[in-house]
Amino acid sequence: MRFGVLGTGTVGRTVAGKLAELGHEVRIGSRTAGEDTVEFADAAAFGEVVVNATSGQHSVEALRSAGAESLGGKVLIDIANPLDFSQGMPPVLAFCNDDSLAERIQSEFPDLRVVKTLNTVNADVMVDPSLVGEETDMFVAGDDEGAKGEVTDLLRDFGWKRILDLGDVTGARGMEMYLPLWLRLWQASGTGHLNVKVVSAG
Ligand SMILES: NC(=O)c1ccc[n+]([C@@H]2O[C@H](COP(=O)([O-])OP(=O)(O)OC[C@H]3O[C@@H](n4cnc5c(N)ncnc54)[C@H](OP(=O)(O)O)[C@@H]3O)[C@@H](O)[C@H]2O)c1
């Protein structure tokens, strides 16, 4: 398949690398085209599926420059977290609780089929879940069941075996609000190669 990966940071490049390794065609989008990147709009137009791996506070802006026409009714895999680093470390969530980045994207681009996933682990773990040493959970949330199904298949190709569907796009609230806890878990465990495993009686 063809993927447009918006974002030139660690996440964009790591996910793009994995997609290419799996045999997909990938274009990486940036504000300005470079040696191995194209502009956001070109990456979005190229992809049958689009990945949002931009700085969360600027994701809506980045998607606006990608353009509603290029995005159309495609599946958008939203990995971004709306972190605000303006007051230094640790970052705070720019908005949360009764709102989320995934919802803001979905409401700005109603035709897009937004699926929130992968934002709860670091970039290495996204594409190699075995790094944490045992099977752990990856979450998905979004309004479109078909889109979640497609993304779940892709997550399986990335190596995820335990995939929990948290329901409609508002499920992204908890996934994004997990970030402050993730930061403390990172400090406490001394490695970013960590994740949670949900154990339940059901
Ligand atoms: N790092 C991780 O392990 C990790 C894990 C989970 C989730 N996340 C989330 O994944 C996303 C990507 O993280 P990252 O660390 O790879 O990179 P990042 O530094 O958070 O984001 C880099 C991307 O954001 C774009 N960007 C920055 N400011 C912008 C603006 N004003 N307007 C439009 N685009 C702008 C940059 O565009 P240019 O290419 O033009 O510079 C670049 O493509 C973030 O939302 C982050 O919270 C990261």
JSON list of C-alpha atoms and ligand atoms in Angstrom, two decimals:
[
{"chain": "A", "resi": 1, "resn": "MET", "atom": "CA", "xyz": [0.00, 0.00, 0.00]},
{"chain": "A", "resi": 2, "resn": "ARG", "atom": "CA", "xyz": [0.97, 3.64, -0.25]},
{"chain": "A", "resi": 3, "resn": "PHE", "atom": "CA", "xyz": [1.49, 5.56, 3.00]},
{"chain": "A", "resi": 4, "resn": "GLY", "atom": "CA", "xyz": [1.94, 9.28, 3.57]},
{"chain": "A", "resi": 5, "resn": "VAL", "atom": "CA", "xyz": [3.73, 9.77, 6.87]},
{"chain": "A", "resi": 6, "resn": "LEU", "atom": "CA", "xyz": [3.43, 13.33, 8.14]},
{"chain": "A", "resi": 7, "resn": "GLY", "atom": "CA", "xyz": [6.34, 14.01, 10.46]},
{"chain": "A", "resi": 8, "resn": "THR", "atom": "CA", "xyz": [10.11, 13.97, 10.20]},
{"chain": "A", "resi": 9, "resn": "GLY", "atom": "CA", "xyz": [10.90, 13.31, 13.87]},
{"chain": "A", "resi": 10, "resn": "THR", "atom": "CA", "xyz": [11.83, 10.00, 15.47]},
{"chain": "A", "resi": 11, "resn": "VAL", "atom": "CA", "xyz": [8.28, 8.65, 15.21]},
{"chain": "A", "resi": 12, "resn": "GLY", "atom": "CA", "xyz": [7.74, 9.58, 11.57]},
{"chain": "A", "resi": 13, "resn": "ARG", "atom": "CA", "xyz": [11.06, 8.15, 10.51]},
{"chain": "A", "resi": 14, "resn": "THR", "atom": "CA", "xyz": [10.76, 4.99, 12.60]},
{"chain": "A", "resi": 15, "resn": "VAL", "atom": "CA", "xyz": [7.24, 4.20, 11.40]},
{"chain": "A", "resi": 16, "resn": "ALA", "atom": "CA", "xyz": [8.14, 5.07, 7.80]},
{"chain": "A", "resi": 17, "resn": "GLY", "atom": "CA", "xyz": [11.15, 2.74, 8.02]},
{"chain": "A", "resi": 18, "resn": "LYS", "atom": "CA", "xyz": [9.01, -0.13, 9.30]},
{"chain": "A", "resi": 19, "resn": "LEU", "atom": "CA", "xyz": [6.37, 0.41, 6.63]},
{"chain": "A", "resi": 20, "resn": "ALA", "atom": "CA", "xyz": [9.05, 0.33, 3.93]},
{"chain": "A", "resi": 21, "resn": "GLU", "atom": "CA", "xyz": [10.54, -2.83, 5.47]},
{"chain": "A", "resi": 22, "resn": "LEU", "atom": "CA", "xyz": [7.07, -4.41, 5.22]},
{"chain": "A", "resi": 23, "resn": "GLY", "atom": "CA", "xyz": [7.06, -3.64, 1.48]},
{"chain": "A", "resi": 24, "resn": "HIS", "atom": "CA", "xyz": [4.86, -0.53, 1.48]},
{"chain": "A", "resi": 25, "resn": "GLU", "atom": "CA", "xyz": [5.56, 2.62, -0.50]},
{"chain": "A", "resi": 26, "resn": "VAL", "atom": "CA", "xyz": [6.15, 5.59, 1.77]},
{"chain": "A", "resi": 27, "resn": "ARG", "atom": "CA", "xyz": [6.54, 9.34, 1.43]},
{"chain": "A", "resi": 28, "resn": "ILE", "atom": "CA", "xyz": [7.52, 11.40, 4.45]},
{"chain": "A", "resi": 29, "resn": "GLY", "atom": "CA", "xyz": [5.87, 14.82, 4.78]},
{"chain": "A", "resi": 30, "resn": "SER", "atom": "CA", "xyz": [7.40, 17.96, 6.24]},
{"chain": "A", "resi": 31, "resn": "ARG", "atom": "CA", "xyz": [6.69, 21.70, 6.21]},
{"chain": "A", "resi": 32, "resn": "THR", "atom": "CA", "xyz": [9.37, 22.06, 3.57]},
{"chain": "A", "resi": 33, "resn": "ALA", "atom": "CA", "xyz": [10.51, 19.45, 1.08]},
{"chain": "A", "resi": 34, "resn": "GLY", "atom": "CA", "xyz": [14.03, 18.14, 1.67]},
{"chain": "A", "resi": 35, "resn": "GLU", "atom": "CA", "xyz": [16.37, 15.45, 0.42]},
{"chain": "A", "resi": 36, "resn": "ASP", "atom": "CA", "xyz": [14.10, 12.55, 1.38]},
{"chain": "A", "resi": 37, "resn": "THR", "atom": "CA", "xyz": [10.93, 14.42, 2.28]},
{"chain": "A", "resi": 38, "resn": "VAL", "atom": "CA", "xyz": [8.06, 16.10, 0.45]},
{"chain": "A", "resi": 39, "resn": "GLU", "atom": "CA", "xyz": [5.63, 18.76, 1.63]},
{"chain": "A", "resi": 40, "resn": "PHE", "atom": "CA", "xyz": [2.77, 17.67, 3.88]},
{"chain": "A", "resi": 41, "resn": "ALA", "atom": "CA", "xyz": [0.25, 18.06, 1.03]},
{"chain": "A", "resi": 42, "resn": "ASP", "atom": "CA", "xyz": [2.25, 15.82, -1.32]},
{"chain": "A", "resi": 43, "resn": "ALA", "atom": "CA", "xyz": [2.69, 13.10, 1.30]},
{"chain": "A", "resi": 44, "resn": "ALA", "atom": "CA", "xyz": [-1.02, 13.21, 2.15]},
{"chain": "A", "resi": 45, "resn": "ALA", "atom": "CA", "xyz": [-2.02, 13.05, -1.52]},
{"chain": "A", "resi": 46, "resn": "PHE", "atom": "CA", "xyz": [0.35, 10.13, -2.11]},
{"chain": "A", "resi": 47, "resn": "GLY", "atom": "CA", "xyz": [-0.86, 7.99, 0.77]},
{"chain": "A", "resi": 48, "resn": "GLU", "atom": "CA", "xyz": [-3.84, 5.66, 0.62]},
{"chain": "A", "resi": 49, "resn": "VAL", "atom": "CA", "xyz": [-3.38, 5.77, 4.38]},
{"chain": "A", "resi": 50, "resn": "VAL", "atom": "CA", "xyz": [-1.96, 8.81, 6.19]},
{"chain": "A", "resi": 51, "resn": "VAL", "atom": "CA", "xyz": [-0.01, 8.78, 9.46]},
{"chain": "A", "resi": 52, "resn": "ASN", "atom": "CA", "xyz": [0.01, 11.81, 11.77]},
{"chain": "A", "resi": 53, "resn": "ALA", "atom": "CA", "xyz": [3.42, 11.88, 13.47]},
{"chain": "A", "resi": 54, "resn": "THR", "atom": "CA", "xyz": [3.68, 15.63, 13.84]},
{"chain": "A", "resi": 55, "resn": "SER", "atom": "CA", "xyz": [4.20, 17.66, 17.00]},
{"chain": "A", "resi": 56, "resn": "GLY", "atom": "CA", "xyz": [0.80, 17.34, 18.68]},
{"chain": "A", "resi": 57, "resn": "GLN", "atom": "CA", "xyz": [0.33, 21.01, 19.41]},
{"chain": "A", "resi": 58, "resn": "HIS", "atom": "CA", "xyz": [0.76, 21.73, 15.72]},
{"chain": "A", "resi": 59, "resn": "SER", "atom": "CA", "xyz": [-0.94, 18.68, 14.21]},
{"chain": "A", "resi": 60, "resn": "VAL", "atom": "CA", "xyz": [-4.15, 20.43, 13.19]},
{"chain": "A", "resi": 61, "resn": "GLU", "atom": "CA", "xyz": [-2.07, 23.15, 11.53]},
{"chain": "A", "resi": 62, "resn": "ALA", "atom": "CA", "xyz": [0.05, 20.50, 9.77]},
{"chain": "A", "resi": 63, "resn": "LEU", "atom": "CA", "xyz": [-3.08, 18.71, 8.56]},
{"chain": "A", "resi": 64, "resn": "ARG", "atom": "CA", "xyz": [-4.56, 22.00, 7.37]},
{"chain": "A", "resi": 65, "resn": "SER", "atom": "CA", "xyz": [-1.50, 22.51, 5.23]},
{"chain": "A", "resi": 66, "resn": "ALA", "atom": "CA", "xyz": [-1.84, 18.92, 3.98]},
{"chain": "A", "resi": 67, "resn": "GLY", "atom": "CA", "xyz": [-5.31, 20.02, 2.86]},
{"chain": "A", "resi": 68, "resn": "ALA", "atom": "CA", "xyz": [-8.77, 18.47, 3.17]},
{"chain": "A", "resi": 69, "resn": "GLU", "atom": "CA", "xyz": [-8.73, 17.52, -0.51]},
{"chain": "A", "resi": 70, "resn": "SER", "atom": "CA", "xyz": [-5.57, 15.41, -0.20]},
{"chain": "A", "resi": 71, "resn": "LEU", "atom": "CA", "xyz": [-6.81, 13.84, 3.01]},
{"chain": "A", "resi": 72, "resn": "GLY", "atom": "CA", "xyz": [-10.30, 13.09, 1.69]},
{"chain": "A", "resi": 73, "resn": "GLY", "atom": "CA", "xyz": [-11.93, 10.09, 3.39]},
{"chain": "A", "resi": 74, "resn": "LYS", "atom": "CA", "xyz": [-8.66, 8.29, 4.04]},
{"chain": "A", "resi": 75, "resn": "VAL", "atom": "CA", "xyz": [-7.69, 6.43, 7.18]},
{"chain": "A", "resi": 76, "resn": "LEU", "atom": "CA", "xyz": [-5.57, 8.68, 9.40]},
{"chain": "A", "resi": 77, "resn": "ILE", "atom": "CA", "xyz": [-3.44, 6.91, 11.98]},
{"chain": "A", "resi": 78, "resn": "ASP", "atom": "CA", "xyz": [-3.00, 9.50, 14.73]},
{"chain": "A", "resi": 79, "resn": "ILE", "atom": "CA", "xyz": [0.09, 8.85, 16.86]},
{"chain": "A", "resi": 80, "resn": "ALA", "atom": "CA", "xyz": [0.57, 12.40, 18.13]},
{"chain": "A", "resi": 81, "resn": "ASN", "atom": "CA", "xyz": [0.24, 13.64, 21.71]},
{"chain": "A", "resi": 82, "resn": "PRO", "atom": "CA", "xyz": [-0.78, 17.26, 22.39]},
{"chain": "A", "resi": 83, "resn": "LEU", "atom": "CA", "xyz": [2.21, 17.98, 24.61]},
{"chain": "A", "resi": 84, "resn": "ASP", "atom": "CA", "xyz": [3.10, 21.55, 25.53]},
{"chain": "A", "resi": 85, "resn": "PHE", "atom": "CA", "xyz": [6.81, 21.99, 26.29]},
{"chain": "A", "resi": 86, "resn": "SER", "atom": "CA", "xyz": [6.61, 25.78, 26.62]},
{"chain": "A", "resi": 87, "resn": "GLN", "atom": "CA", "xyz": [7.05, 25.67, 30.41]},
{"chain": "A", "resi": 88, "resn": "GLY", "atom": "CA", "xyz": [9.94, 23.19, 30.15]},
{"chain": "A", "resi": 89, "resn": "MET", "atom": "CA", "xyz": [10.02, 19.62, 31.42]},
{"chain": "A", "resi": 90, "resn": "PRO", "atom": "CA", "xyz": [7.88, 17.76, 32.13]},
{"chain": "A", "resi": 91, "resn": "PRO", "atom": "CA", "xyz": [5.47, 18.82, 29.39]},
{"chain": "A", "resi": 92, "resn": "VAL", "atom": "CA", "xyz": [1.79, 19.32, 30.13]},
{"chain": "A", "resi": 93, "resn": "LEU", "atom": "CA", "xyz": [-1.16, 18.36, 27.97]},
{"chain": "A", "resi": 94, "resn": "ALA", "atom": "CA", "xyz": [-2.32, 21.39, 25.98]},
{"chain": "A", "resi": 95, "resn": "PHE", "atom": "CA", "xyz": [-5.92, 20.15, 26.30]},
{"chain": "A", "resi": 96, "resn": "CYS", "atom": "CA", "xyz": [-7.42, 17.01, 27.78]},
{"chain": "A", "resi": 97, "resn": "ASN", "atom": "CA", "xyz": [-10.15, 15.52, 29.93]},
{"chain": "A", "resi": 98, "resn": "ASP", "atom": "CA", "xyz": [-13.23, 16.34, 27.84]},
{"chain": "A", "resi": 99, "resn": "ASP", "atom": "CA", "xyz": [-11.23, 16.83, 24.64]},
{"chain": "A", "resi": 100, "resn": "SER", "atom": "CA", "xyz": [-8.40, 15.18, 22.71]},
{"chain": "A", "resi": 101, "resn": "LEU", "atom": "CA", "xyz": [-6.24, 15.77, 19.66]},
{"chain": "A", "resi": 102, "resn": "ALA", "atom": "CA", "xyz": [-7.87, 12.88, 17.79]},
{"chain": "A", "resi": 103, "resn": "GLU", "atom": "CA", "xyz": [-11.30, 14.48, 18.33]},
{"chain": "A", "resi": 104, "resn": "ARG", "atom": "CA", "xyz": [-10.06, 17.88, 17.20]},
{"chain": "A", "resi": 105, "resn": "ILE", "atom": "CA", "xyz": [-8.70, 16.29, 14.01]},
{"chain": "A", "resi": 106, "resn": "GLN", "atom": "CA", "xyz": [-11.91, 14.30, 13.45]},
{"chain": "A", "resi": 107, "resn": "SER", "atom": "CA", "xyz": [-14.08, 17.37, 13.90]},
{"chain": "A", "resi": 108, "resn": "GLU", "atom": "CA", "xyz": [-11.91, 19.57, 11.65]},
{"chain": "A", "resi": 109, "resn": "PHE", "atom": "CA", "xyz": [-11.83, 16.88, 8.92]},
{"chain": "A", "resi": 110, "resn": "PRO", "atom": "CA", "xyz": [-15.18, 15.02, 9.25]},
{"chain": "A", "resi": 111, "resn": "ASP", "atom": "CA", "xyz": [-14.52, 12.79, 6.21]},
{"chain": "A", "resi": 112, "resn": "LEU", "atom": "CA", "xyz": [-11.19, 11.50, 7.57]},
{"chain": "A", "resi": 113, "resn": "ARG", "atom": "CA", "xyz": [-11.36, 8.15, 9.34]},
{"chain": "A", "resi": 114, "resn": "VAL", "atom": "CA", "xyz": [-9.23, 8.87, 12.38]},
{"chain": "A", "resi": 115, "resn": "VAL", "atom": "CA", "xyz": [-7.78, 6.01, 14.41]},
{"chain": "A", "resi": 116, "resn": "LYS", "atom": "CA", "xyz": [-5.78, 6.84, 17.52]},
{"chain": "A", "resi": 117, "resn": "THR", "atom": "CA", "xyz": [-3.08, 4.31, 18.27]},
{"chain": "A", "resi": 118, "resn": "LEU", "atom": "CA", "xyz": [0.62, 3.83, 19.11]},
{"chain": "A", "resi": 119, "resn": "ASN", "atom": "CA", "xyz": [0.82, 7.12, 21.06]},
{"chain": "A", "resi": 120, "resn": "THR", "atom": "CA", "xyz": [1.22, 5.22, 24.35]},
{"chain": "A", "resi": 121, "resn": "VAL", "atom": "CA", "xyz": [4.64, 3.71, 23.60]},
{"chain": "A", "resi": 122, "resn": "ASN", "atom": "CA", "xyz": [7.96, 5.07, 22.43]},
{"chain": "A", "resi": 123, "resn": "ALA", "atom": "CA", "xyz": [8.95, 4.96, 18.78]},
{"chain": "A", "resi": 124, "resn": "ASP", "atom": "CA", "xyz": [11.14, 1.84, 19.06]},
{"chain": "A", "resi": 125, "resn": "VAL", "atom": "CA", "xyz": [8.38, -0.12, 20.77]},
{"chain": "A", "resi": 126, "resn": "MET", "atom": "CA", "xyz": [5.76, 1.00, 18.21]},
{"chain": "A", "resi": 127, "resn": "VAL", "atom": "CA", "xyz": [7.44, -1.07, 15.52]},
{"chain": "A", "resi": 128, "resn": "ASP", "atom": "CA", "xyz": [8.97, -3.76, 17.75]},
{"chain": "A", "resi": 129, "resn": "PRO", "atom": "CA", "xyz": [6.71, -4.60, 20.69]},
{"chain": "A", "resi": 130, "resn": "SER", "atom": "CA", "xyz": [8.99, -7.50, 21.67]},
{"chain": "A", "resi": 131, "resn": "LEU", "atom": "CA", "xyz": [11.47, -4.91, 23.03]},
{"chain": "A", "resi": 132, "resn": "VAL", "atom": "CA", "xyz": [9.58, -4.83, 26.33]},
{"chain": "A", "resi": 133, "resn": "GLY", "atom": "CA", "xyz": [10.14, -8.55, 26.89]},
{"chain": "A", "resi": 134, "resn": "GLU", "atom": "CA", "xyz": [6.58, -9.89, 26.90]},
{"chain": "A", "resi": 135, "resn": "GLU", "atom": "CA", "xyz": [3.24, -9.38, 25.18]},
{"chain": "A", "resi": 136, "resn": "THR", "atom": "CA", "xyz": [1.68, -6.06, 26.21]},
{"chain": "A", "resi": 137, "resn": "ASP", "atom": "CA", "xyz": [-1.33, -4.07, 25.05]},
{"chain": "A", "resi": 138, "resn": "MET", "atom": "CA", "xyz": [-1.83, -1.63, 22.22]},
{"chain": "A", "resi": 139, "resn": "PHE", "atom": "CA", "xyz": [-5.00, 0.46, 22.15]},
{"chain": "A", "resi": 140, "resn": "VAL", "atom": "CA", "xyz": [-7.08, 1.71, 19.24]},
{"chain": "A", "resi": 141, "resn": "ALA", "atom": "CA", "xyz": [-9.91, 4.26, 19.29]},
{"chain": "A", "resi": 142, "resn": "GLY", "atom": "CA", "xyz": [-11.95, 5.78, 16.49]},
{"chain": "A", "resi": 143, "resn": "ASP", "atom": "CA", "xyz": [-15.45, 6.17, 15.10]},
{"chain": "A", "resi": 144, "resn": "ASP", "atom": "CA", "xyz": [-15.01, 4.06, 11.95]},
{"chain": "A", "resi": 145, "resn": "GLU", "atom": "CA", "xyz": [-15.03, 0.30, 12.57]},
{"chain": "A", "resi": 146, "resn": "GLY", "atom": "CA", "xyz": [-13.61, -0.49, 9.12]},
{"chain": "A", "resi": 147, "resn": "ALA", "atom": "CA", "xyz": [-10.71, 1.89, 9.67]},
{"chain": "A", "resi": 148, "resn": "LYS", "atom": "CA", "xyz": [-9.96, 0.35, 13.06]},
{"chain": "A", "resi": 149, "resn": "GLY", "atom": "CA", "xyz": [-9.97, -3.07, 11.40]},
{"chain": "A", "resi": 150, "resn": "GLU", "atom": "CA", "xyz": [-7.43, -1.94, 8.78]},
{"chain": "A", "resi": 151, "resn": "VAL", "atom": "CA", "xyz": [-5.22, -0.36, 11.44]},
{"chain": "A", "resi": 152, "resn": "THR", "atom": "CA", "xyz": [-5.46, -3.47, 13.61]},
{"chain": "A", "resi": 153, "resn": "ASP", "atom": "CA", "xyz": [-4.19, -5.57, 10.69]},
{"chain": "A", "resi": 154, "resn": "LEU", "atom": "CA", "xyz": [-1.27, -3.16, 10.30]},
{"chain": "A", "resi": 155, "resn": "LEU", "atom": "CA", "xyz": [-0.52, -3.30, 14.03]},
{"chain": "A", "resi": 156, "resn": "ARG", "atom": "CA", "xyz": [-0.37, -7.09, 13.75]},
{"chain": "A", "resi": 157, "resn": "ASP", "atom": "CA", "xyz": [2.17, -6.69, 10.94]},
{"chain": "A", "resi": 158, "resn": "PHE", "atom": "CA", "xyz": [4.18, -4.48, 13.32]},
{"chain": "A", "resi": 159, "resn": "GLY", "atom": "CA", "xyz": [4.17, -7.41, 15.79]},
{"chain": "A", "resi": 160, "resn": "TRP", "atom": "CA", "xyz": [1.32, -6.44, 18.14]},
{"chain": "A", "resi": 161, "resn": "LYS", "atom": "CA", "xyz": [-0.74, -9.40, 19.31]},
{"chain": "A", "resi": 162, "resn": "ARG", "atom": "CA", "xyz": [-2.83, -7.83, 22.09]},
{"chain": "A", "resi": 163, "resn": "ILE", "atom": "CA", "xyz": [-4.91, -5.01, 20.61]},
{"chain": "A", "resi": 164, "resn": "LEU", "atom": "CA", "xyz": [-7.68, -3.47, 22.73]},
{"chain": "A", "resi": 165, "resn": "ASP", "atom": "CA", "xyz": [-10.43, -1.46, 21.05]},
{"chain": "A", "resi": 166, "resn": "LEU", "atom": "CA", "xyz": [-11.36, 1.42, 23.37]},
{"chain": "A", "resi": 167, "resn": "GLY", "atom": "CA", "xyz": [-14.39, 2.43, 21.33]},
{"chain": "A", "resi": 168, "resn": "ASP", "atom": "CA", "xyz": [-15.17, 5.66, 19.52]},
{"chain": "A", "resi": 169, "resn": "VAL", "atom": "CA", "xyz": [-12.79, 8.57, 19.02]},
{"chain": "A", "resi": 170, "resn": "THR", "atom": "CA", "xyz": [-13.39, 9.88, 22.54]},
{"chain": "A", "resi": 171, "resn": "GLY", "atom": "CA", "xyz": [-11.41, 6.83, 23.70]},
{"chain": "A", "resi": 172, "resn": "ALA", "atom": "CA", "xyz": [-8.40, 8.91, 22.64]},
{"chain": "A", "resi": 173, "resn": "ARG", "atom": "CA", "xyz": [-8.86, 11.11, 25.73]},
{"chain": "A", "resi": 174, "resn": "GLY", "atom": "CA", "xyz": [-7.56, 8.47, 28.08]},
{"chain": "A", "resi": 175, "resn": "MET", "atom": "CA", "xyz": [-4.85, 7.38, 25.65]},
{"chain": "A", "resi": 176, "resn": "GLU", "atom": "CA", "xyz": [-3.51, 10.93, 25.50]},
{"chain": "A", "resi": 177, "resn": "MET", "atom": "CA", "xyz": [-3.95, 11.55, 29.25]},
{"chain": "A", "resi": 178, "resn": "TYR", "atom": "CA", "xyz": [-1.83, 8.44, 29.88]},
{"chain": "A", "resi": 179, "resn": "LEU", "atom": "CA", "xyz": [1.23, 10.48, 28.87]},
{"chain": "A", "resi": 180, "resn": "PRO", "atom": "CA", "xyz": [1.98, 12.01, 32.28]},
{"chain": "A", "resi": 181, "resn": "LEU", "atom": "CA", "xyz": [1.90, 8.49, 33.74]},
{"chain": "A", "resi": 182, "resn": "TRP", "atom": "CA", "xyz": [4.10, 7.19, 30.92]},
{"chain": "A", "resi": 183, "resn": "LEU", "atom": "CA", "xyz": [6.69, 9.89, 31.72]},
{"chain": "A", "resi": 184, "resn": "ARG", "atom": "CA", "xyz": [6.79, 8.82, 35.38]},
{"chain": "A", "resi": 185, "resn": "LEU", "atom": "CA", "xyz": [7.00, 5.14, 34.43]},
{"chain": "A", "resi": 186, "resn": "TRP", "atom": "CA", "xyz": [9.92, 6.03, 32.20]},
{"chain": "A", "resi": 187, "resn": "GLN", "atom": "CA", "xyz": [11.69, 7.80, 35.08]},
{"chain": "A", "resi": 188, "resn": "ALA", "atom": "CA", "xyz": [10.88, 5.00, 37.51]},
{"chain": "A", "resi": 189, "resn": "SER", "atom": "CA", "xyz": [11.97, 2.17, 35.24]},
{"chain": "A", "resi": 190, "resn": "GLY", "atom": "CA", "xyz": [14.95, 3.93, 33.63]},
{"chain": "A", "resi": 191, "resn": "THR", "atom": "CA", "xyz": [14.01, 2.87, 30.11]},
{"chain": "A", "resi": 192, "resn": "GLY", "atom": "CA", "xyz": [11.56, 3.97, 27.45]},
{"chain": "A", "resi": 193, "resn": "HIS", "atom": "CA", "xyz": [11.13, 0.34, 26.43]},
{"chain": "A", "resi": 194, "resn": "LEU", "atom": "CA", "xyz": [8.09, -0.16, 28.61]},
{"chain": "A", "resi": 195, "resn": "ASN", "atom": "CA", "xyz": [4.39, -0.71, 28.24]},
{"chain": "A", "resi": 196, "resn": "VAL", "atom": "CA", "xyz": [1.29, -1.75, 30.14]},
{"chain": "A", "resi": 197, "resn": "LYS", "atom": "CA", "xyz": [-0.49, -5.08, 30.14]},
{"chain": "A", "resi": 198, "resn": "VAL", "atom": "CA", "xyz": [-4.16, -5.09, 31.02]},
{"chain": "A", "resi": 199, "resn": "VAL", "atom": "CA", "xyz": [-5.25, -8.03, 33.14]},
{"chain": "A", "resi": 200, "resn": "SER", "atom": "CA", "xyz": [-8.96, -8.48, 33.76]},
{"chain": "A", "resi": 201, "resn": "ALA", "atom": "CA", "xyz": [-11.36, -11.12, 34.97]},
{"chain": "A", "resi": 202, "resn": "GLY", "atom": "CA", "xyz": [-13.42, -10.83, 31.79]},
{"chain": "B", "resi": 1, "resn": "LIG", "atom": "N1", "xyz": [9.09, 10.34, 20.37]},
{"chain": "B", "resi": 1, "resn": "LIG", "atom": "C1", "xyz": [8.37, 9.30, 20.75]},
{"chain": "B", "resi": 1, "resn": "LIG", "atom": "O1", "xyz": [8.90, 8.22, 21.06]},
{"chain": "B", "resi": 1, "resn": "LIG", "atom": "C2", "xyz": [6.86, 9.41, 20.78]},
{"chain": "B", "resi": 1, "resn": "LIG", "atom": "C3", "xyz": [6.09, 8.38, 21.32]},
{"chain": "B", "resi": 1, "resn": "LIG", "atom": "C4", "xyz": [4.68, 8.45, 21.26]},
{"chain": "B", "resi": 1, "resn": "LIG", "atom": "C5", "xyz": [4.07, 9.56, 20.66]},
{"chain": "B", "resi": 1, "resn": "LIG", "atom": "N2", "xyz": [4.86, 10.57, 20.17]},
{"chain": "B", "resi": 1, "resn": "LIG", "atom": "C6", "xyz": [4.19, 11.69, 19.50]},
{"chain": "B", "resi": 1, "resn": "LIG", "atom": "O2", "xyz": [4.47, 11.57, 18.12]},
{"chain": "B", "resi": 1, "resn": "LIG", "atom": "C7", "xyz": [4.57, 12.87, 17.50]},
{"chain": "B", "resi": 1, "resn": "LIG", "atom": "C8", "xyz": [5.93, 12.98, 16.80]},
{"chain": "B", "resi": 1, "resn": "LIG", "atom": "O3", "xyz": [6.94, 12.96, 17.76]},
{"chain": "B", "resi": 1, "resn": "LIG", "atom": "P1", "xyz": [8.48, 13.10, 17.33]},
{"chain": "B", "resi": 1, "resn": "LIG", "atom": "O4", "xyz": [9.25, 13.03, 18.59]},
{"chain": "B", "resi": 1, "resn": "LIG", "atom": "O5", "xyz": [8.79, 12.11, 16.24]},
{"chain": "B", "resi": 1, "resn": "LIG", "atom": "O6", "xyz": [8.58, 14.51, 16.60]},
{"chain": "B", "resi": 1, "resn": "LIG", "atom": "P2", "xyz": [8.17, 16.00, 17.01]},
{"chain": "B", "resi": 1, "resn": "LIG", "atom": "O7", "xyz": [9.42, 16.78, 17.18]},
{"chain": "B", "resi": 1, "resn": "LIG", "atom": "O8", "xyz": [7.18, 16.01, 18.12]},
{"chain": "B", "resi": 1, "resn": "LIG", "atom": "O9", "xyz": [7.42, 16.49, 15.68]},
{"chain": "B", "resi": 1, "resn": "LIG", "atom": "C9", "xyz": [8.14, 16.68, 14.52]},
{"chain": "B", "resi": 1, "resn": "LIG", "atom": "C10", "xyz": [7.22, 17.02, 13.38]},
{"chain": "B", "resi": 1, "resn": "LIG", "atom": "O10", "xyz": [6.29, 18.05, 13.73]},
{"chain": "B", "resi": 1, "resn": "LIG", "atom": "C11", "xyz": [6.29, 19.04, 12.69]},
{"chain": "B", "resi": 1, "resn": "LIG", "atom": "N3", "xyz": [6.01, 20.37, 13.24]},
{"chain": "B", "resi": 1, "resn": "LIG", "atom": "C12", "xyz": [6.63, 21.00, 14.29]},
{"chain": "B", "resi": 1, "resn": "LIG", "atom": "N4", "xyz": [6.14, 22.23, 14.46]},
{"chain": "B", "resi": 1, "resn": "LIG", "atom": "C13", "xyz": [5.20, 22.42, 13.50]},
{"chain": "B", "resi": 1, "resn": "LIG", "atom": "C14", "xyz": [4.34, 23.49, 13.13]},
{"chain": "B", "resi": 1, "resn": "LIG", "atom": "N5", "xyz": [4.37, 24.67, 13.78]},
{"chain": "B", "resi": 1, "resn": "LIG", "atom": "N6", "xyz": [3.49, 23.31, 12.09]},
{"chain": "B", "resi": 1, "resn": "LIG", "atom": "C15", "xyz": [3.47, 22.15, 11.41]},
{"chain": "B", "resi": 1, "resn": "LIG", "atom": "N7", "xyz": [4.27, 21.09, 11.69]},
{"chain": "B", "resi": 1, "resn": "LIG", "atom": "C16", "xyz": [5.12, 21.22, 12.72]},
{"chain": "B", "resi": 1, "resn": "LIG", "atom": "C17", "xyz": [7.72, 19.02, 12.15]},
{"chain": "B", "resi": 1, "resn": "LIG", "atom": "O11", "xyz": [7.72, 19.55, 10.84]},
{"chain": "B", "resi": 1, "resn": "LIG", "atom": "P3", "xyz": [9.08, 19.69, 10.00]},
{"chain": "B", "resi": 1, "resn": "LIG", "atom": "O12", "xyz": [9.30, 18.35, 9.38]},
{"chain": "B", "resi": 1, "resn": "LIG", "atom": "O13", "xyz": [8.75, 20.72, 9.00]},
{"chain": "B", "resi": 1, "resn": "LIG", "atom": "O14", "xyz": [10.16, 20.07, 10.96]},
{"chain": "B", "resi": 1, "resn": "LIG", "atom": "C18", "xyz": [8.04, 17.53, 12.19]},
{"chain": "B", "resi": 1, "resn": "LIG", "atom": "O15", "xyz": [7.61, 16.90, 11.00]},
{"chain": "B", "resi": 1, "resn": "LIG", "atom": "C19", "xyz": [4.40, 13.88, 18.64]},
{"chain": "B", "resi": 1, "resn": "LIG", "atom": "O16", "xyz": [3.06, 14.32, 18.66]},
{"chain": "B", "resi": 1, "resn": "LIG", "atom": "C20", "xyz": [4.71, 13.07, 19.90]},
{"chain": "B", "resi": 1, "resn": "LIG", "atom": "O17", "xyz": [4.03, 13.56, 21.05]},
{"chain": "B", "resi": 1, "resn": "LIG", "atom": "C21", "xyz": [6.22, 10.52, 20.23]}
]
